[in-house]
Coordinates of C-alpha atoms in Angstrom, one line a residue:
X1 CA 10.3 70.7 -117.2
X2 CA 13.8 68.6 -116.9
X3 CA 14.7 65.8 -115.0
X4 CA 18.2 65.9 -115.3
X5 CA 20.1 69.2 -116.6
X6 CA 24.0 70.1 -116.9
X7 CA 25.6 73.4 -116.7
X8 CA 28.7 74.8 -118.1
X9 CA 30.3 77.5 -119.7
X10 CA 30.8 75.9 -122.8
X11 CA 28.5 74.2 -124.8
X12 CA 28.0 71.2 -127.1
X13 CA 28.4 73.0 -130.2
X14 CA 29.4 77.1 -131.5
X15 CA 28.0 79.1 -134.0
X16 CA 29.8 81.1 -136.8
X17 CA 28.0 83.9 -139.1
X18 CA 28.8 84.2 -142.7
X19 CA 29.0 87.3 -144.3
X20 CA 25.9 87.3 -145.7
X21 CA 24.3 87.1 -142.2
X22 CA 23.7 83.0 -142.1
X23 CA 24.7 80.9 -139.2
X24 CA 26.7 77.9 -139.1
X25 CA 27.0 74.9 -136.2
X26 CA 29.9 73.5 -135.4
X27 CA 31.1 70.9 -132.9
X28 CA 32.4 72.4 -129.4
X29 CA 36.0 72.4 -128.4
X30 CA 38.0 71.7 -125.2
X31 CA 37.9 68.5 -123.1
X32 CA 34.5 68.9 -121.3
X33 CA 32.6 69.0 -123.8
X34 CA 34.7 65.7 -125.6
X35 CA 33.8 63.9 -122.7
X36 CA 30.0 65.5 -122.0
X37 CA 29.1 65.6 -125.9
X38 CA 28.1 61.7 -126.1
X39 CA 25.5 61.7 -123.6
X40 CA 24.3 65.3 -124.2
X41 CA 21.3 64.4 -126.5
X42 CA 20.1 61.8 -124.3
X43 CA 17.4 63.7 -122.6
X44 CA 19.6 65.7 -121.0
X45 CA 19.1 69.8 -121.0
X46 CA 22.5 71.4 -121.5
X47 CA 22.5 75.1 -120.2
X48 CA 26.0 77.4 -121.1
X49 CA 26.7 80.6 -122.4
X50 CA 26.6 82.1 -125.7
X51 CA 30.1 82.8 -126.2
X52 CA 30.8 84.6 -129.6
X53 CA 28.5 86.9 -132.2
X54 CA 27.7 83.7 -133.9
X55 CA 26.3 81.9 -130.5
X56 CA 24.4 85.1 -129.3
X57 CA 22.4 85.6 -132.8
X58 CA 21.3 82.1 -132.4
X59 CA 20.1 82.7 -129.4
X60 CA 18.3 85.7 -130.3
X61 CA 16.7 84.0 -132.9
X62 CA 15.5 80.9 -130.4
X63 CA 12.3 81.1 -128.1
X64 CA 14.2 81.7 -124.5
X65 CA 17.6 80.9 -125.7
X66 CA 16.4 77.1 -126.7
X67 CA 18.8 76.4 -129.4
X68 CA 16.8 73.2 -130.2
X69 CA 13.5 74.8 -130.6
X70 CA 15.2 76.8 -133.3
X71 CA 15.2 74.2 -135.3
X72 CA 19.1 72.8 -135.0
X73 CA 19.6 69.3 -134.1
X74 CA 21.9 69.9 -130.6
X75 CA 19.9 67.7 -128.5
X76 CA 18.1 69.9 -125.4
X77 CA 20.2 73.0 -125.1
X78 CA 20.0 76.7 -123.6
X79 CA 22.0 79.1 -124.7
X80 CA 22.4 82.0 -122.2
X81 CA 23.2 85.6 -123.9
X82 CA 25.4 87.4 -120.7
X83 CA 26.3 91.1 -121.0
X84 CA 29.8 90.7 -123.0
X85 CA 31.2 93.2 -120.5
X86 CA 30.2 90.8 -117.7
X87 CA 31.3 87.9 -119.5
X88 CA 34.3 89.0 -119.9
X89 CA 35.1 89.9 -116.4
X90 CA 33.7 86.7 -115.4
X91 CA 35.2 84.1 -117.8
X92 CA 38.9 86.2 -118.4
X93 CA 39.7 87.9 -115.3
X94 CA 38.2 85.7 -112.9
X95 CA 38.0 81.9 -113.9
X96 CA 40.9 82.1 -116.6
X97 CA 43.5 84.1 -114.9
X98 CA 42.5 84.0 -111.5
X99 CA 41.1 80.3 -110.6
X100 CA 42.6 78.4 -113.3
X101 CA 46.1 80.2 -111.8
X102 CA 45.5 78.6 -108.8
X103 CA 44.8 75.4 -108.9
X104 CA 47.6 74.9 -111.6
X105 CA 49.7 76.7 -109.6
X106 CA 50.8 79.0 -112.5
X107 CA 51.4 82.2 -110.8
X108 CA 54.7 84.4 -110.6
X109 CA 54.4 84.9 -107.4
X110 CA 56.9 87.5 -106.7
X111 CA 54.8 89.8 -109.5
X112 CA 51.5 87.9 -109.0
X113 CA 48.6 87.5 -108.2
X114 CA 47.5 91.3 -107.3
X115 CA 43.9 91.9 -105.6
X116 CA 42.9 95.6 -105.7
X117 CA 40.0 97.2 -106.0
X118 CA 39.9 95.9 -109.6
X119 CA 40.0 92.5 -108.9
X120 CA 36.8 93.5 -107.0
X121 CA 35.1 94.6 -110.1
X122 CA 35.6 91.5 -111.7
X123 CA 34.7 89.2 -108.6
X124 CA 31.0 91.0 -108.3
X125 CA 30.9 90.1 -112.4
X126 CA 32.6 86.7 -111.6
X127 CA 29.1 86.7 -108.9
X128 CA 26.9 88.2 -111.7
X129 CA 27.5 85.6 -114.2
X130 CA 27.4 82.4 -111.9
X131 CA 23.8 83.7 -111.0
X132 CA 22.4 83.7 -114.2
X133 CA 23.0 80.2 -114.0
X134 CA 21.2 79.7 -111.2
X135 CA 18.7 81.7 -112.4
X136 CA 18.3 80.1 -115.3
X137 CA 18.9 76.0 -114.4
X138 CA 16.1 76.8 -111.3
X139 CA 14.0 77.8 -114.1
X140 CA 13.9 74.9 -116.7
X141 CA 14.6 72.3 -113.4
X142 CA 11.5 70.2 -113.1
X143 CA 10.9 69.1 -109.3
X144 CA 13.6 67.3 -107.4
X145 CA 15.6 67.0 -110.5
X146 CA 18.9 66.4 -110.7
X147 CA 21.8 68.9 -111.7
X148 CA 24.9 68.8 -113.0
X149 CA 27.5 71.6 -112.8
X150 CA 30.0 71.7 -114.7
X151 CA 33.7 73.4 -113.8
X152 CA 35.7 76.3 -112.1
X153 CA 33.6 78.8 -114.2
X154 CA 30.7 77.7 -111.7
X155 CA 32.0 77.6 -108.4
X156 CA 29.2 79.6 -106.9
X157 CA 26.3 78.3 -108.8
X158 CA 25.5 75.3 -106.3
X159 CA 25.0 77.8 -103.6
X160 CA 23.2 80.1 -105.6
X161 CA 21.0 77.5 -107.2
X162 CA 19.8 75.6 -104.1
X163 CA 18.9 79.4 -102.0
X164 CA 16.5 79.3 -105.4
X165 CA 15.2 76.0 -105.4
X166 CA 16.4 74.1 -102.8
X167 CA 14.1 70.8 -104.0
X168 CA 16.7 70.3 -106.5
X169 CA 19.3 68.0 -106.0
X170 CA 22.7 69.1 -107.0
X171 CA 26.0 67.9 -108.0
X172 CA 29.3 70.3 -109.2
X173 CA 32.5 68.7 -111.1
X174 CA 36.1 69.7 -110.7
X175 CA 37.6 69.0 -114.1
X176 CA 40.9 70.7 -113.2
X177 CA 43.4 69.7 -110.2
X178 CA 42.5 71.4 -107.0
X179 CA 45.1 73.3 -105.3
X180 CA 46.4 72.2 -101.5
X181 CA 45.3 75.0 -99.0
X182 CA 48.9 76.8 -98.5
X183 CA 48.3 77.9 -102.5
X184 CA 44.7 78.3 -102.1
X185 CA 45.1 80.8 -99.6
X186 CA 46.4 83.3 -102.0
X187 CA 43.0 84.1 -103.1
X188 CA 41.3 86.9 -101.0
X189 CA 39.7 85.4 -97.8
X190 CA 36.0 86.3 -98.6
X191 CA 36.9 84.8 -102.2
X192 CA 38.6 81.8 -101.0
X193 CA 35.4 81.1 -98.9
X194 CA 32.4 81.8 -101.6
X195 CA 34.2 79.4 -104.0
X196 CA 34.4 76.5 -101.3
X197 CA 30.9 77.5 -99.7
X198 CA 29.7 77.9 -103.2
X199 CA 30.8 74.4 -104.2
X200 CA 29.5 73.3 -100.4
X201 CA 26.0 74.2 -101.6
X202 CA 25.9 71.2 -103.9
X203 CA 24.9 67.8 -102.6
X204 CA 28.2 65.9 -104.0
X205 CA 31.2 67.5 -105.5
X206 CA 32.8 65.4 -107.9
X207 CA 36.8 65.1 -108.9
X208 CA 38.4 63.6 -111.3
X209 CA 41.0 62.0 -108.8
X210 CA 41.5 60.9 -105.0
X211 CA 44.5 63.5 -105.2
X212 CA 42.3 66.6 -106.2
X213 CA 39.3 65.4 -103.8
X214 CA 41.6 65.4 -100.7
X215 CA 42.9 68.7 -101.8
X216 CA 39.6 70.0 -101.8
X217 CA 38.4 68.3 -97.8
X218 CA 42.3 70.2 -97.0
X219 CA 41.1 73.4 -98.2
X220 CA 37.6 73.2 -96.5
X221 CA 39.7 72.1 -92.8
X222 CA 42.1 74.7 -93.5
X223 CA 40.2 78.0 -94.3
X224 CA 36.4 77.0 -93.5
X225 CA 37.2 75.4 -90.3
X226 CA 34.8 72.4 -92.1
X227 CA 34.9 68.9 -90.7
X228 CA 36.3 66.7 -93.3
X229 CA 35.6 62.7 -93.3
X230 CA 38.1 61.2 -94.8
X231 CA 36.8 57.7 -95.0
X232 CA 33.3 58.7 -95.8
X233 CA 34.5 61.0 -98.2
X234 CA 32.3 64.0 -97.0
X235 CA 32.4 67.6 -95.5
X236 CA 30.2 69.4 -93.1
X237 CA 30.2 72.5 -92.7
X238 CA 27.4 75.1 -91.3
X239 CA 24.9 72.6 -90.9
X240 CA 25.0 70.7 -94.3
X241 CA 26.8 67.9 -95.4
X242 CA 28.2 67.6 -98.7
X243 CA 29.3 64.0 -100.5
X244 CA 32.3 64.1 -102.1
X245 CA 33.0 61.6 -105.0
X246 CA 35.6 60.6 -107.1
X247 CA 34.8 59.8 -110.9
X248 CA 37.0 59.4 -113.3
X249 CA 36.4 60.4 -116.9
X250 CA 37.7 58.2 -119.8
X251 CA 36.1 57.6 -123.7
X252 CA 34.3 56.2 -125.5
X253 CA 36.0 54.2 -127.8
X254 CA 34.1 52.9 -130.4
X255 CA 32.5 56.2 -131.5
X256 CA 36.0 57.8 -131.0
X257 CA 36.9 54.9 -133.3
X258 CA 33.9 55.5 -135.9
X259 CA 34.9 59.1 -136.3
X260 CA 38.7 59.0 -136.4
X261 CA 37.7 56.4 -139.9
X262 CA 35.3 59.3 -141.2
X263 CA 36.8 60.1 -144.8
X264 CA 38.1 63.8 -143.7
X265 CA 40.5 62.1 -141.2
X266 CA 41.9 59.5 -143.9
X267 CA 42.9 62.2 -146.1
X268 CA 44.4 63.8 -143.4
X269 CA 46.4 60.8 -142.6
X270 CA 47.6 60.3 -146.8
X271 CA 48.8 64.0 -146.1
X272 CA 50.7 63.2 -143.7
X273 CA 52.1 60.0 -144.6
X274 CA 53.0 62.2 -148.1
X275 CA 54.5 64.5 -145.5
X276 CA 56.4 62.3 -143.6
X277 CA 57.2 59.1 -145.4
X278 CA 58.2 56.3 -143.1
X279 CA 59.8 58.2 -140.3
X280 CA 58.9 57.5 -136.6
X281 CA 56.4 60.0 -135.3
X282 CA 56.1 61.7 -132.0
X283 CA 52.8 63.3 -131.5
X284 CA 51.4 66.1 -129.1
X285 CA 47.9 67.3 -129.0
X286 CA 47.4 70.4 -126.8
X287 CA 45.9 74.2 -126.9
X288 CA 48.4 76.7 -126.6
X289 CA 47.7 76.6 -122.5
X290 CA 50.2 77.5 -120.4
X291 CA 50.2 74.3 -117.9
X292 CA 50.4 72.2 -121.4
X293 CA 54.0 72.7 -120.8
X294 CA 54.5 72.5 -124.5
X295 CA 57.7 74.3 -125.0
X296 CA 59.3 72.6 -122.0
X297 CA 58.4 69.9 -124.6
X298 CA 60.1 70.7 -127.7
X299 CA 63.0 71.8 -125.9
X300 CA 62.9 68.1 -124.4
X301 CA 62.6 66.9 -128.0
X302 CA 65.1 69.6 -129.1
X303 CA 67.6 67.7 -126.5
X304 CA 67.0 63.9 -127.7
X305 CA 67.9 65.4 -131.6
X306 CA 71.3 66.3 -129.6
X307 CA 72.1 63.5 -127.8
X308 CA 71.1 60.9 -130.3
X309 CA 71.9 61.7 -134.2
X310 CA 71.3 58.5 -135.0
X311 CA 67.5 59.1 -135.3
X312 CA 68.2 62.7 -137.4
X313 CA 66.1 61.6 -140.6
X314 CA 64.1 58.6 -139.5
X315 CA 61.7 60.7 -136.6
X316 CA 59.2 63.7 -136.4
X317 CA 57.6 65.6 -134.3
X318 CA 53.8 66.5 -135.2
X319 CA 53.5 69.1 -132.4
X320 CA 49.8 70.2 -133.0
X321 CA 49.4 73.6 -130.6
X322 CA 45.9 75.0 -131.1
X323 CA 45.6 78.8 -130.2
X324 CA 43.8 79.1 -126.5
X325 CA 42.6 82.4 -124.6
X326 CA 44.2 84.6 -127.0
X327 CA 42.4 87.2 -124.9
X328 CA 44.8 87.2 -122.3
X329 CA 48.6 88.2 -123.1
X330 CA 50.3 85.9 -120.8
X331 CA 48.5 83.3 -123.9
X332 CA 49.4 85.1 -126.7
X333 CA 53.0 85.2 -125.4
X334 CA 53.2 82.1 -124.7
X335 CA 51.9 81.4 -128.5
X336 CA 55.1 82.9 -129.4
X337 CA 57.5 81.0 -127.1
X338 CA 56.1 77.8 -128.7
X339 CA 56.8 78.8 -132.1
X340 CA 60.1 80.7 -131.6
X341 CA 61.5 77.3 -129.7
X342 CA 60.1 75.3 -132.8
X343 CA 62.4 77.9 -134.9
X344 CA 65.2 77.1 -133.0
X345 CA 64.6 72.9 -133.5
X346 CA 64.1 73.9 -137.3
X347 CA 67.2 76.2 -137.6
X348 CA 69.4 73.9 -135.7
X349 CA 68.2 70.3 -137.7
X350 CA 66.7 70.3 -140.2
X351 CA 67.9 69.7 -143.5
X352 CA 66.6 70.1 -147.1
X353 CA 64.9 66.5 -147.0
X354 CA 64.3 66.3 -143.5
X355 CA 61.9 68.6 -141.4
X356 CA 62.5 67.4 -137.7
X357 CA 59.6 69.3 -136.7
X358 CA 55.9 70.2 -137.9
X359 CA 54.1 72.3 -135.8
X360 CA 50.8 73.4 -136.3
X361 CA 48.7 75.9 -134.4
X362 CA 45.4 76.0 -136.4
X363 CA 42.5 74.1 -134.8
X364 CA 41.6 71.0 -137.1
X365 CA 39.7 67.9 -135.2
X366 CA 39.8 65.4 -138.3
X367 CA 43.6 66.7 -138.6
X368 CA 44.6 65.5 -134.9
X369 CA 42.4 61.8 -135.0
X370 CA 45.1 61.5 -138.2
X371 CA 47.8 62.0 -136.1
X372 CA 46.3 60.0 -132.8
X373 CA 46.1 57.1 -135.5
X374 CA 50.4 57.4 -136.8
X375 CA 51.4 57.6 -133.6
X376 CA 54.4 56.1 -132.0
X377 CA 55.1 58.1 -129.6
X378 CA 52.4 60.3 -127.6
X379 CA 53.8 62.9 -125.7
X380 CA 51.6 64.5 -122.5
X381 CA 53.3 66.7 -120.0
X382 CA 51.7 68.8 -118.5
X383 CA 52.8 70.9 -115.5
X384 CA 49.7 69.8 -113.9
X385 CA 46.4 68.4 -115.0
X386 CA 42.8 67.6 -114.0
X387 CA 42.7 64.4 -116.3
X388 CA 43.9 64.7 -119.9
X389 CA 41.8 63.2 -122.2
X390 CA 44.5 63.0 -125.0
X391 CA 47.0 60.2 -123.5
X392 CA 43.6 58.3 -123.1
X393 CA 42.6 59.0 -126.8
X394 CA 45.7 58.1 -128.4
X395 CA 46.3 54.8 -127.0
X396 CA 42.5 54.0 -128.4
X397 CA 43.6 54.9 -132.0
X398 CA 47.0 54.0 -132.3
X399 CA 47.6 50.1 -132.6
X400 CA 50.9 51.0 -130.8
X401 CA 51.3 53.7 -129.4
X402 CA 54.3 54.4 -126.5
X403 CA 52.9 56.9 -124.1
X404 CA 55.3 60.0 -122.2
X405 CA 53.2 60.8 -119.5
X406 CA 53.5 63.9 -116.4
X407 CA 53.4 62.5 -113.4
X408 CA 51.1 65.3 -112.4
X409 CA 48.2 64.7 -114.7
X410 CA 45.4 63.4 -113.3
X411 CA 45.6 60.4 -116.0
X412 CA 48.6 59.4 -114.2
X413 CA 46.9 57.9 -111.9
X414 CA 45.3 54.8 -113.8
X415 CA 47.7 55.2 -116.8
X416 CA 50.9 55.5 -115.2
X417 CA 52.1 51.8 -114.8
X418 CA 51.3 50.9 -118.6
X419 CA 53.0 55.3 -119.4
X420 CA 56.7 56.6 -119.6
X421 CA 56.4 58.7 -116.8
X422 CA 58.4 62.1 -116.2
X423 CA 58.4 64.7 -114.1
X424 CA 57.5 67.8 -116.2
X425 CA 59.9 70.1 -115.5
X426 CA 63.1 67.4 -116.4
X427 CA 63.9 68.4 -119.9
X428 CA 66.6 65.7 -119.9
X429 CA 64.2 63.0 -118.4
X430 CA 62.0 63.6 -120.6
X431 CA 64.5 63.5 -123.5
X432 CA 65.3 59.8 -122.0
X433 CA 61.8 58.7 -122.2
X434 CA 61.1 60.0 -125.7
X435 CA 64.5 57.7 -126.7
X436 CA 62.8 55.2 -125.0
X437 CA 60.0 54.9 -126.1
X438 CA 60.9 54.8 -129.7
X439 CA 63.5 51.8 -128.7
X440 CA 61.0 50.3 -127.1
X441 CA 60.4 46.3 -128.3
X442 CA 57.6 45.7 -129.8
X443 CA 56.0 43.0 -128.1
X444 CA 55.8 45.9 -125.0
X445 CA 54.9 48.3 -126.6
X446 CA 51.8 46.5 -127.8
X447 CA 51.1 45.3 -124.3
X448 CA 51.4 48.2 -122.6
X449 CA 49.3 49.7 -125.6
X450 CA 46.3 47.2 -124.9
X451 CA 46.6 48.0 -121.0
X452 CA 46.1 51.7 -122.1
X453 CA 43.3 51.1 -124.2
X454 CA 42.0 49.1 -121.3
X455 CA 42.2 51.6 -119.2
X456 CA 41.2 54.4 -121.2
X457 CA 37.9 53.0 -121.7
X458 CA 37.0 51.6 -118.8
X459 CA 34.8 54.7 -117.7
X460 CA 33.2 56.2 -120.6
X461 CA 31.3 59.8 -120.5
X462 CA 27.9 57.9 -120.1
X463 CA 29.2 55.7 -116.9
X464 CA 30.9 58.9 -115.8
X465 CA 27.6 61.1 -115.6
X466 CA 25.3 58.0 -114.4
X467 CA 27.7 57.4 -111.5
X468 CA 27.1 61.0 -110.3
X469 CA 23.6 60.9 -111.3
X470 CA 23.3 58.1 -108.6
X471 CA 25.0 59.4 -106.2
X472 CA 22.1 62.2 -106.2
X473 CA 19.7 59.7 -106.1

């Protein structure tokens, strides 16, 4: 049995099958499992879903869904095979488009959010697939362990989990912002109150910032009628008190820094230099996500091209948009937004030896540490944000890299007085700051560089998870 186990809908690594039937391992995407992959193999039993045909016939061919007993080297993992139709219902309609909606505070409201009868559907799938957590962390849990969930996937899985085994001692992490009550509210009542009770079932709920933990305790006032401590940092409510905790989640720099020097990334980077020659570079790292704000983005960068012709031939922009959700059409329109607006920067500036633009919307790790490493200029603004682990990672491989950050991602908070920050939705002040941060003298530039790096690193994914781990103990 396991001492100490995390949960989340994605896992460390994916699996694709050939067509002659073999599978293939490949390192997991998105930034939870960046930040959660360092520590994973150290004695820690990582539980998530089997999300493709390649992840569910490995899990078919491992004893109870232990991918490690298989015989692949992913450090303790279980791989849980739910019904695709359940999974779907659960990871599209509900965590995707519903509560990722809310606490970015993405919705149209005057066409959306609409909760009918199908909505209702998807929440009992929504319940279905949060239980087979439960189900299955109460399973491999050893006595009093400690567990770690993981995310808005698993709202409902602390409850759940402790009505199953309530020995256990349990912790859930917000990775995304949390939404202040008045926007909160827009979920159906009963909904609105299993996700908070559901989170309330854990022993400490964990945020990435002050801002997104007081959001929370707002939430639990406003629509549980819960008692909120604001100084203790903790809520009660029906009987049981739950910590909450503030952990923020930087990198690990030097094995970022080992693997952005692995030979795949230098070729990248001579493909790019061949690309490029010795023109300034603005960089963006993102999946095509909708609060990415990426198109606001180019059309800031299509502004500073207008307003400043003096840097037509000596910059470019390496906009890498990796596809995300394509699932869902509000995704794959947006997709197509981002590449007709790069169209427009293309059609209206380039010339025959000058390409003001590349974008790139094919998923390629060694391809983006290349371009972390060139930078100049890192541009990150999103409409809203948990953390953002790429203005932490660029500043850790470019010697001097000049960072645009939103105001409203949660790196803000301990990046913002070395960053460029801009409200994200001022194209023109953002235009500004992308001027002036390629002005920008040298001497502070590398300062505020080192004070990123500083920063950045100060809580790496191992001091992140022990920090929660002791605040179960």
């Amino acid at each position: 049995m396991n001492n100490v186990l995390v949960a989340s809908n994605r896992g460390p690594v994916s699996f694709t099958v050939s067509d002659d039937g073999e599978l293939t391992l490949r390192r997991g995407g998105g930034g939870l499992v960046s930040g959660l992959s360092g520590v994973a193999k150290d004695g820690v039993l990582w539980v998530c879903a089997a999300l493709s045909d390649g992840d569910r016939s490995a899990v078919h061919l491992a004893p109870g869904g232990r991918i490690d007993q298989a015989g692949y080297d992913t450090g303790p993992l279980r791989m849980l095979d739910i019904p695709p139709a359940t999974f779907h219902r659960a990871y599209n309609a509900v965590a995707n488009s519903t509560l990722w909606f809310v606490n970015h505070l993405l919705y149209d409201i005057p066409n959306a959010p609409l909760f009918g009868t199908k909505f209702g559907r998807e929440w009992e799938s929504y319940r279905d697939y949060n239980g087979a957590f439960a189900l299955a962390l109460a399973e491999e849990a050893g006595h009093e362990a400690r567990v770690m969930v993981q995310d808005y996937h698993l709202t409902l899985t602390p409850a759940m989990l402790r009505a199953e085994r309530p020995d256990l001692r349990i912790a859930h992490f917000s990775h995304t912002p949390w939404a202040p009550p008045e926007y909160f509210s827009l979920l159906p009542d009963e909904v609105a109150r299993e996700v908070l009770e559901g989170i309330l079932g854990a022993d400490h709920a964990g945020f990435l910032t002050d801002r997104w933990a007081q959001a929370f305790m707002d939430c639990c006032e406003a629509l549980l009628g819960a008692e909120a401590d604001r100084v203790g940092r903790s809520v009660t409510h029906d009987g049981r008190t739950t910590r909450i905790g503030v952990h923020s989640l930087g990198v690990d720099g030097a094995a970022l820094w080992e693997r952005a020097c692995e030979p795949d990334v230098e070729s990248h980077m001579t493909a790019l230099k061949e690309q490029v020659g010795d023109r300034r570079l603005i960089v963006r790292i993102d999946r095509t996500e909708l609060s990415k704000n990426i198109v606001r983005g180019l059309v800031a960068y299509g502004e500073f091209l207008g307003s400043h012709p003096e840097w037509h031939g000596r910059v470019v922009h390496l906009a890498f948009a990796y596809p995300s959700r394509h699932d869902l059409p509000e995704y794959r329109e947006y997709t197509a937004s981002v590449q007709r607006c790069a169209q427009q920067i293309e059609d209206a500036y380039a010339t025959e030896d000058w390409d003001p633009l590349i974008l790139n919307v094919n998923d390629d790790y060694p391809r983006s540490l290349a371009a972390y490493r060139m930078a100049d200029v890192l541009l990150v603004n999103p409409i809203r944000d948990g953390m953002n682990l790429v203005a932490k990672e660029g500043p850790v491989l470019s010697p001097r890299c000049a960072l645009v950050l939103s105001r409203e991602a949660g790196a803000a908070a301990e990046l913002g007085s070395h960053a460029l920050l801009v409200n994200p939705y001022d194209i023109s002040g953002t235009a500004t700051a992308l001027h002036d941060a390629l002005v920008m003298p040298e001497d502070e530039r590398r300062t505020r560089r080192d004070k990123l790096h500083a920063a950045a690193t100060a809580l790496p994914p191992q001091k992140w998870l022990e920090a929660q781990l002791d605040a179960l103990a």
